mmCIF file of C-alpha atoms in Angstrom:
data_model
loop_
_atom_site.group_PDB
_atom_site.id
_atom_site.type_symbol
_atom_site.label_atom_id
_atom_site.label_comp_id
_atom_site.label_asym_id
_atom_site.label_seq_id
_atom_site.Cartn_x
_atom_site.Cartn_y
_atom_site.Cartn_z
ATOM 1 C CA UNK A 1 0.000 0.000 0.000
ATOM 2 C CA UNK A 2 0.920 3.438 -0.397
ATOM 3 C CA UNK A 3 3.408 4.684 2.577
ATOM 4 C CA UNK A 4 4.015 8.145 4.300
ATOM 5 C CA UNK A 5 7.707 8.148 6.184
ATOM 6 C CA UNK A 6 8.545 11.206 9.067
ATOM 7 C CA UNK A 7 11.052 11.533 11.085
ATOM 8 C CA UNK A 8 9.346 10.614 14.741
ATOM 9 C CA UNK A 9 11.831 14.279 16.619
ATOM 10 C CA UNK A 10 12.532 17.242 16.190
ATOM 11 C CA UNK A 11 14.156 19.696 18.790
ATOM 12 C CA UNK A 12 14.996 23.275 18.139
ATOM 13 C CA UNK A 13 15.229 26.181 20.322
ATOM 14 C CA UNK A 14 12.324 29.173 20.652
ATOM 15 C CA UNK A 15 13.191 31.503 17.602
ATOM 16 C CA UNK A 16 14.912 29.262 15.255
ATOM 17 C CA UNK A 17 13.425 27.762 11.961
ATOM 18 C CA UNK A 18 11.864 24.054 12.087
ATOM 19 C CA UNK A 19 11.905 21.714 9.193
ATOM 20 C CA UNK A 20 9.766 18.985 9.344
ATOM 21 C CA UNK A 21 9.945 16.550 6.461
ATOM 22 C CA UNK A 22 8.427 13.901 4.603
ATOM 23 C CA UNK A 23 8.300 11.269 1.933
ATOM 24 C CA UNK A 24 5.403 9.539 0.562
ATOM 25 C CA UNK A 25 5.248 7.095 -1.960
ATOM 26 C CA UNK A 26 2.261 7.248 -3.834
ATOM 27 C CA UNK A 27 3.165 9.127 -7.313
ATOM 28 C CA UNK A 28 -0.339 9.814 -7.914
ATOM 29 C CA UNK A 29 -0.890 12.134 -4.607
ATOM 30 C CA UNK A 30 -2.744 15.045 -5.536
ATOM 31 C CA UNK A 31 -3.190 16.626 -2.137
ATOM 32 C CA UNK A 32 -0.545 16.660 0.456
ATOM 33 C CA UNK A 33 -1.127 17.929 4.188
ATOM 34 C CA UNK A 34 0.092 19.505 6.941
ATOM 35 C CA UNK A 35 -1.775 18.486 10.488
ATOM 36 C CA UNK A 36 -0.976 19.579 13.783
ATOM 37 C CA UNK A 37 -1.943 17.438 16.944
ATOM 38 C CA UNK A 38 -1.413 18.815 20.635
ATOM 39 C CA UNK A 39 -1.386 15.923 23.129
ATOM 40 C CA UNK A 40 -4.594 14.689 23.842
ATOM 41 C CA UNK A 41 -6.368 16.323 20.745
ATOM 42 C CA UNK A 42 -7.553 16.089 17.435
ATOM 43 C CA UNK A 43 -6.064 17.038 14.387
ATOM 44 C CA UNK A 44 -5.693 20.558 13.215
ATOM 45 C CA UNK A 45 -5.195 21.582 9.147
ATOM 46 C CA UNK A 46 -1.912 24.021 9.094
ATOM 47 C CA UNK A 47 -1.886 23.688 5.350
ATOM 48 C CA UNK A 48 -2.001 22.015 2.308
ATOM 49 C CA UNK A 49 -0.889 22.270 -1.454
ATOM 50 C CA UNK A 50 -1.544 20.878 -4.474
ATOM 51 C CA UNK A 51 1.033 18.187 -6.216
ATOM 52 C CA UNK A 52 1.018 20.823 -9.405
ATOM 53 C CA UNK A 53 2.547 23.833 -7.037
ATOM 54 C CA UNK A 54 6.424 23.718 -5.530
ATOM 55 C CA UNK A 55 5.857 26.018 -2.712
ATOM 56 C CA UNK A 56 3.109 27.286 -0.471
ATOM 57 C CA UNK A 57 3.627 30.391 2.081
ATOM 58 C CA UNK A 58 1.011 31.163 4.655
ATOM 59 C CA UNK A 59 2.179 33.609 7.505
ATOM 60 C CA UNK A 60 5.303 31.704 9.235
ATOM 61 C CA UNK A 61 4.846 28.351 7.515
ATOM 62 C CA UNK A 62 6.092 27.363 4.358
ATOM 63 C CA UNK A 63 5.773 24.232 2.183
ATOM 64 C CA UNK A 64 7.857 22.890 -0.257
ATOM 65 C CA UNK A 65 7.395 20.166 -2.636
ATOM 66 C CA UNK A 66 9.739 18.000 -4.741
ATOM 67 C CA UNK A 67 7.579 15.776 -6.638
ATOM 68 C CA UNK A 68 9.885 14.251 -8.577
ATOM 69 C CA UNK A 69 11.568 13.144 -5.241
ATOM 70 C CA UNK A 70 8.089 12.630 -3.425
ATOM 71 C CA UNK A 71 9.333 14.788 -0.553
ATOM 72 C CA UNK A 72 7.899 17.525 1.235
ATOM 73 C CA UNK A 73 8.696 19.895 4.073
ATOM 74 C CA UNK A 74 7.062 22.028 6.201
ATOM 75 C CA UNK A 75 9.287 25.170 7.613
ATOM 76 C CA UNK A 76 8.023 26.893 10.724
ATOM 77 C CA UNK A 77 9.420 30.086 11.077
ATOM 78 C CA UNK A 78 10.558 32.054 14.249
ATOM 79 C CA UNK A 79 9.621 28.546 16.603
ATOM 80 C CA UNK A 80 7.761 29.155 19.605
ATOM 81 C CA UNK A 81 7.068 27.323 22.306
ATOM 82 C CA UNK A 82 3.088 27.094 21.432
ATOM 83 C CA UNK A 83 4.201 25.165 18.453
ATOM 84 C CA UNK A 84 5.049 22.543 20.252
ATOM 85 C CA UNK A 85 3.184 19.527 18.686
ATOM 86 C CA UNK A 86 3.027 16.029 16.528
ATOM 87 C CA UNK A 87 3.322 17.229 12.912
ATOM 88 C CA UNK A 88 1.776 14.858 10.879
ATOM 89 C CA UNK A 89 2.095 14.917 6.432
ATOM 90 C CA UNK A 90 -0.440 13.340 5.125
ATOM 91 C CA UNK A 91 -1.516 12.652 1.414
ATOM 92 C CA UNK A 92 -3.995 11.711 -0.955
ATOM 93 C CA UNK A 93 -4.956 11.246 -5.044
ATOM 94 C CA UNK A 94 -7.920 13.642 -4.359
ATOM 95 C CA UNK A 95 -10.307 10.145 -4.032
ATOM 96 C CA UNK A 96 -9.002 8.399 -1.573
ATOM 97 C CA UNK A 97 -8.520 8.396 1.715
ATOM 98 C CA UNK A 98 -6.063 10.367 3.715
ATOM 99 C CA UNK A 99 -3.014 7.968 4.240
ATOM 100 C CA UNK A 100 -0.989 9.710 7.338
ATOM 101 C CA UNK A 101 2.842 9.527 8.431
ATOM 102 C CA UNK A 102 3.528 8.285 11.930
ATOM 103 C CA UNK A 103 4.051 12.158 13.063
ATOM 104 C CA UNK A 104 7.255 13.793 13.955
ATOM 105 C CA UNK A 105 7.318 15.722 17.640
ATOM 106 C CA UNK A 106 8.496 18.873 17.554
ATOM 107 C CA UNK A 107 10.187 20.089 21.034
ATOM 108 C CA UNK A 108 10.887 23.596 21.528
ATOM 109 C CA UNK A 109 13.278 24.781 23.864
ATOM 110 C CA UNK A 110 12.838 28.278 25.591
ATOM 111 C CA UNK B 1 -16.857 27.804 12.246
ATOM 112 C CA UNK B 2 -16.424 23.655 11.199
ATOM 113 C CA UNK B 3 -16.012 22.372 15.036
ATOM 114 C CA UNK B 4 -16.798 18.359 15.620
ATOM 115 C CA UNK B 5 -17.102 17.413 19.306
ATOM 116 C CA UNK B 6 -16.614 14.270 20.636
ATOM 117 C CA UNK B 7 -18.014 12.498 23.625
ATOM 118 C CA UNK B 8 -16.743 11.132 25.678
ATOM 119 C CA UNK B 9 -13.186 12.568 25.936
ATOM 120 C CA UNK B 10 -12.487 9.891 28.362
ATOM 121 C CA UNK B 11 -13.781 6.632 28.940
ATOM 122 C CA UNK B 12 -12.393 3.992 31.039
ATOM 123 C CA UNK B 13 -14.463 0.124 30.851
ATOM 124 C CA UNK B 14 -14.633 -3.188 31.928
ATOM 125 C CA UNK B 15 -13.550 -6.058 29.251
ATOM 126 C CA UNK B 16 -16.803 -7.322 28.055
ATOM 127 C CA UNK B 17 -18.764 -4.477 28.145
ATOM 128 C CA UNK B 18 -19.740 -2.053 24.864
ATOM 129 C CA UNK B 19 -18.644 1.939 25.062
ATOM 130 C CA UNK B 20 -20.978 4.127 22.343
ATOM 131 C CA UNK B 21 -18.474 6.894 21.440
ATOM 132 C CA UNK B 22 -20.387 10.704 19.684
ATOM 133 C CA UNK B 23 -18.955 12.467 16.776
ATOM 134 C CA UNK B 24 -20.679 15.354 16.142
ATOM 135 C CA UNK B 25 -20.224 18.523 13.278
ATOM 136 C CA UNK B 26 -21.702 21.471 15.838
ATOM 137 C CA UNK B 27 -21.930 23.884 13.187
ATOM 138 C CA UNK B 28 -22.693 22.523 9.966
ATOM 139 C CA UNK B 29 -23.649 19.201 8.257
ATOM 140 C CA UNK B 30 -21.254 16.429 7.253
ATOM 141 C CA UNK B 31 -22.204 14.325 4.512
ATOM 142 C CA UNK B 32 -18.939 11.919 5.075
ATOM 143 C CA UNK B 33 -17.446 10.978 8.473
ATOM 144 C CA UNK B 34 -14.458 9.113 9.422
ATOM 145 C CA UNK B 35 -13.647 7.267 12.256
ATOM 146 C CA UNK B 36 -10.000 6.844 12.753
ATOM 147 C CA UNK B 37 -7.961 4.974 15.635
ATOM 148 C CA UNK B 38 -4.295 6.061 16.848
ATOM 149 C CA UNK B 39 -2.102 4.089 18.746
ATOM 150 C CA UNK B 40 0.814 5.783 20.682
ATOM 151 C CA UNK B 41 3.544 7.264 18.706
ATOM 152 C CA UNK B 42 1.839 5.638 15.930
ATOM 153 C CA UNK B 43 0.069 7.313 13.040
ATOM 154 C CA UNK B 44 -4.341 7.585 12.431
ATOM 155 C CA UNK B 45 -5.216 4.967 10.785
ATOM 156 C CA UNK B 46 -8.905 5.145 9.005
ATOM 157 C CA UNK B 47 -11.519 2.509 10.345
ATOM 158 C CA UNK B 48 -14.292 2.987 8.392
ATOM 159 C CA UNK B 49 -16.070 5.774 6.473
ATOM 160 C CA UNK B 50 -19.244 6.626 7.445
ATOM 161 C CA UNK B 51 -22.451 8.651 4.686
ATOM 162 C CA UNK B 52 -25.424 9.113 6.266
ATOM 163 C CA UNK B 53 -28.062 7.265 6.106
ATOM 164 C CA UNK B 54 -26.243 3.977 4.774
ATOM 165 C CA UNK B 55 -23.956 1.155 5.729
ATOM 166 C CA UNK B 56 -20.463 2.162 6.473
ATOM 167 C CA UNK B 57 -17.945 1.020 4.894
ATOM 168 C CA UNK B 58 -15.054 -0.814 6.761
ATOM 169 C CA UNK B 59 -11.524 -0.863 6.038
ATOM 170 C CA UNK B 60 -9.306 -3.804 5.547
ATOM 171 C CA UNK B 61 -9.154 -5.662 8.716
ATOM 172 C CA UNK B 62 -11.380 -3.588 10.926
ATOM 173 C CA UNK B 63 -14.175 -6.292 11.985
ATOM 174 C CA UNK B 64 -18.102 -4.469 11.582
ATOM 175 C CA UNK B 65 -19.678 -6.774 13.682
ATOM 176 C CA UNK B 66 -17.005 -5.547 16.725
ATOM 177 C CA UNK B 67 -16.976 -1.418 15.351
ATOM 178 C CA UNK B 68 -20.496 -0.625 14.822
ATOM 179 C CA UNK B 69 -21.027 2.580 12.772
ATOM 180 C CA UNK B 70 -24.379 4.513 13.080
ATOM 181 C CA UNK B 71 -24.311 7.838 10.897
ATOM 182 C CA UNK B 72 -28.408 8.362 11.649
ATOM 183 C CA UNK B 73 -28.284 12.312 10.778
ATOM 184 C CA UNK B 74 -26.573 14.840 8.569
ATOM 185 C CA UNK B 75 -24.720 15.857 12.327
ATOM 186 C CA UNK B 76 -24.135 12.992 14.139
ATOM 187 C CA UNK B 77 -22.406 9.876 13.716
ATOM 188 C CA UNK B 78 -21.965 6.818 16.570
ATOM 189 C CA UNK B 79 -18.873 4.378 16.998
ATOM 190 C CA UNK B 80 -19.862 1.653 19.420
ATOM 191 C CA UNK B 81 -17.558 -0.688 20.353
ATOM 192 C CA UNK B 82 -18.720 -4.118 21.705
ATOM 193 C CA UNK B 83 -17.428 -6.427 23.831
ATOM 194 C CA UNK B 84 -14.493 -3.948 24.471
ATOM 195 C CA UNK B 85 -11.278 -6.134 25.350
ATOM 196 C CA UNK B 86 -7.944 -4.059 26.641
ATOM 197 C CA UNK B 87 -6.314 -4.656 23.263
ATOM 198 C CA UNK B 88 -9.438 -2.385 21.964
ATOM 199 C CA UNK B 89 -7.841 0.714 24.410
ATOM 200 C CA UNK B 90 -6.814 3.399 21.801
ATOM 201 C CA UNK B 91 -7.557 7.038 21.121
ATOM 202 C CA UNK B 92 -10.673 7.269 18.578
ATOM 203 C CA UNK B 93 -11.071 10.124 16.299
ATOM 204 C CA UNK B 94 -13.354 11.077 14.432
ATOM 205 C CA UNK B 95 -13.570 13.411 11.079
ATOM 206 C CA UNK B 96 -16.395 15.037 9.337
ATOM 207 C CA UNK B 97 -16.430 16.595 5.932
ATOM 208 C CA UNK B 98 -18.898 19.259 5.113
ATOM 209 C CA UNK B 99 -22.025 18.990 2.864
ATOM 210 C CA UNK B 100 -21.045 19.986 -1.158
ATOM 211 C CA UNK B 101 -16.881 19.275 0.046
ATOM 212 C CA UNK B 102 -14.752 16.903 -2.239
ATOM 213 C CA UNK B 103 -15.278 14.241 0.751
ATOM 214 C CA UNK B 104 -11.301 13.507 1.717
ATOM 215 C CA UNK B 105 -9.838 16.778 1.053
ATOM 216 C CA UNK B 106 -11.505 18.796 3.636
ATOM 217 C CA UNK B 107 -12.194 16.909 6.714
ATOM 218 C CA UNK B 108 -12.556 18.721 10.293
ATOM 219 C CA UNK B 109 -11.290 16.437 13.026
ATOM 220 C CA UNK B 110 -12.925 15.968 16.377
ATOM 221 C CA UNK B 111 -10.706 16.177 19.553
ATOM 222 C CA UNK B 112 -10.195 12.177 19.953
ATOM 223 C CA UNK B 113 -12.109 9.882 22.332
ATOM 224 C CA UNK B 114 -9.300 7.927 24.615
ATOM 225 C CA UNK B 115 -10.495 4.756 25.515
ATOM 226 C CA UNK B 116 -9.153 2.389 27.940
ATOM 227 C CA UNK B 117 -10.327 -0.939 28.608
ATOM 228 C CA UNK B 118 -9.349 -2.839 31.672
#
């Protein structure tokens, strides 16, 4: 089946750009996704993009996708401790389900 | 706007016994809803898919008879599990994508439903 792979940490200190990435497997992906889980909740959309666009900028995030390599990153800009979190990349052809990565934790350090 | 509640956040049972678990899209109505199941450090993986008014339908593995999926309005959508045994203990979320949405590309998620059977 089609396969989503994250890095499970990610430390970085309060201030400092985080890079979260990911590689998926499934060359017809249409949608790829950015979630956000604090502990004991739900997930939260940050973002998503489209498999035809290489980048995506909304306020401190940024996306980037390689689809020729099937990667994609998120970059959180100026870190703070409230985005502390499971990041999780998630992807789908546009009919299918969502097929999610395992989630990478992102530690911030004041 | 697009909240989903769940209830209970919490819910702590006795092997044997059956736990109903709410999903419910407080300000509009969800056509599709998914009930998901995460293990620690472990991904979501997608149970079943719910429309309402018919038969969910189950993913590979996931046994109907044991996950029993009502989705009786356009708002509310049931998981029950039955005969809950501790390997059952999980956190249960839930999705819900709004009426005239491409169904998997905008789902809002509901804050999870830990379960823990003893």
């Amino acid at each position: 089946g089609e396969d989503v792979e994250q890095s499970l940490f990610l430390s970085v200190r309060e201030g400092d750009s985080s890079v979260i990435n990911c590689t998926y497997t499934d060359s017809s992906s249409t949608y790829l996704y950015w979630y956000k889980q604090e502990p004991g909740a739900g997930l939260q959309l940050l973002t998503y993009i489209f498999s035809n666009m290489d980048m995506k900028q909304d306020q401190r995030l940024t996306v980037l996708l390689n689809k020729k390599d099937k990667h994609l990153s998120l970059r959180i800009a100026d870190t703070q401790t409230g985005d502390s979190a499971i990041y999780f990349c998630a992807e789908s052809s546009g009919n299918t389900p969502l097929v999610f990565g395992k989630g990478t934790r992102l530690s911030v350090i004041a | 706007g697009a909240v989903v509640s769940q209830h209970p956040s919490r819910v702590i049972c006795k092997s044997g016994t059956s736990v109903k678990i709410e999903c419910r899209s407080l300000d509009f109505q969800a056509t599709t809803m998914f009930w998901y199941r995460q293990f620690p450090k472990q991904s979501l993986m997608l149970m079943a898919t719910s429309n309402e008014g018919s038969k969910a339908t189950y993913e590979q593995g996931v046994e109907k008879d044991k996950f029993l999926i009502n989705h009786a309005s356009l708002t509310l959508s049931t998981l029950t599990v039955t005969s809950a045994h501790p390997e059952d203990s999980s956190f249960y979320i839930c999705s819900a994508t709004p009426l005239f949405s491409d169904s998997y590309n905008e789902q809002f998620f509901g804050p999870g439903t830990r379960l823990t059977v003893l």
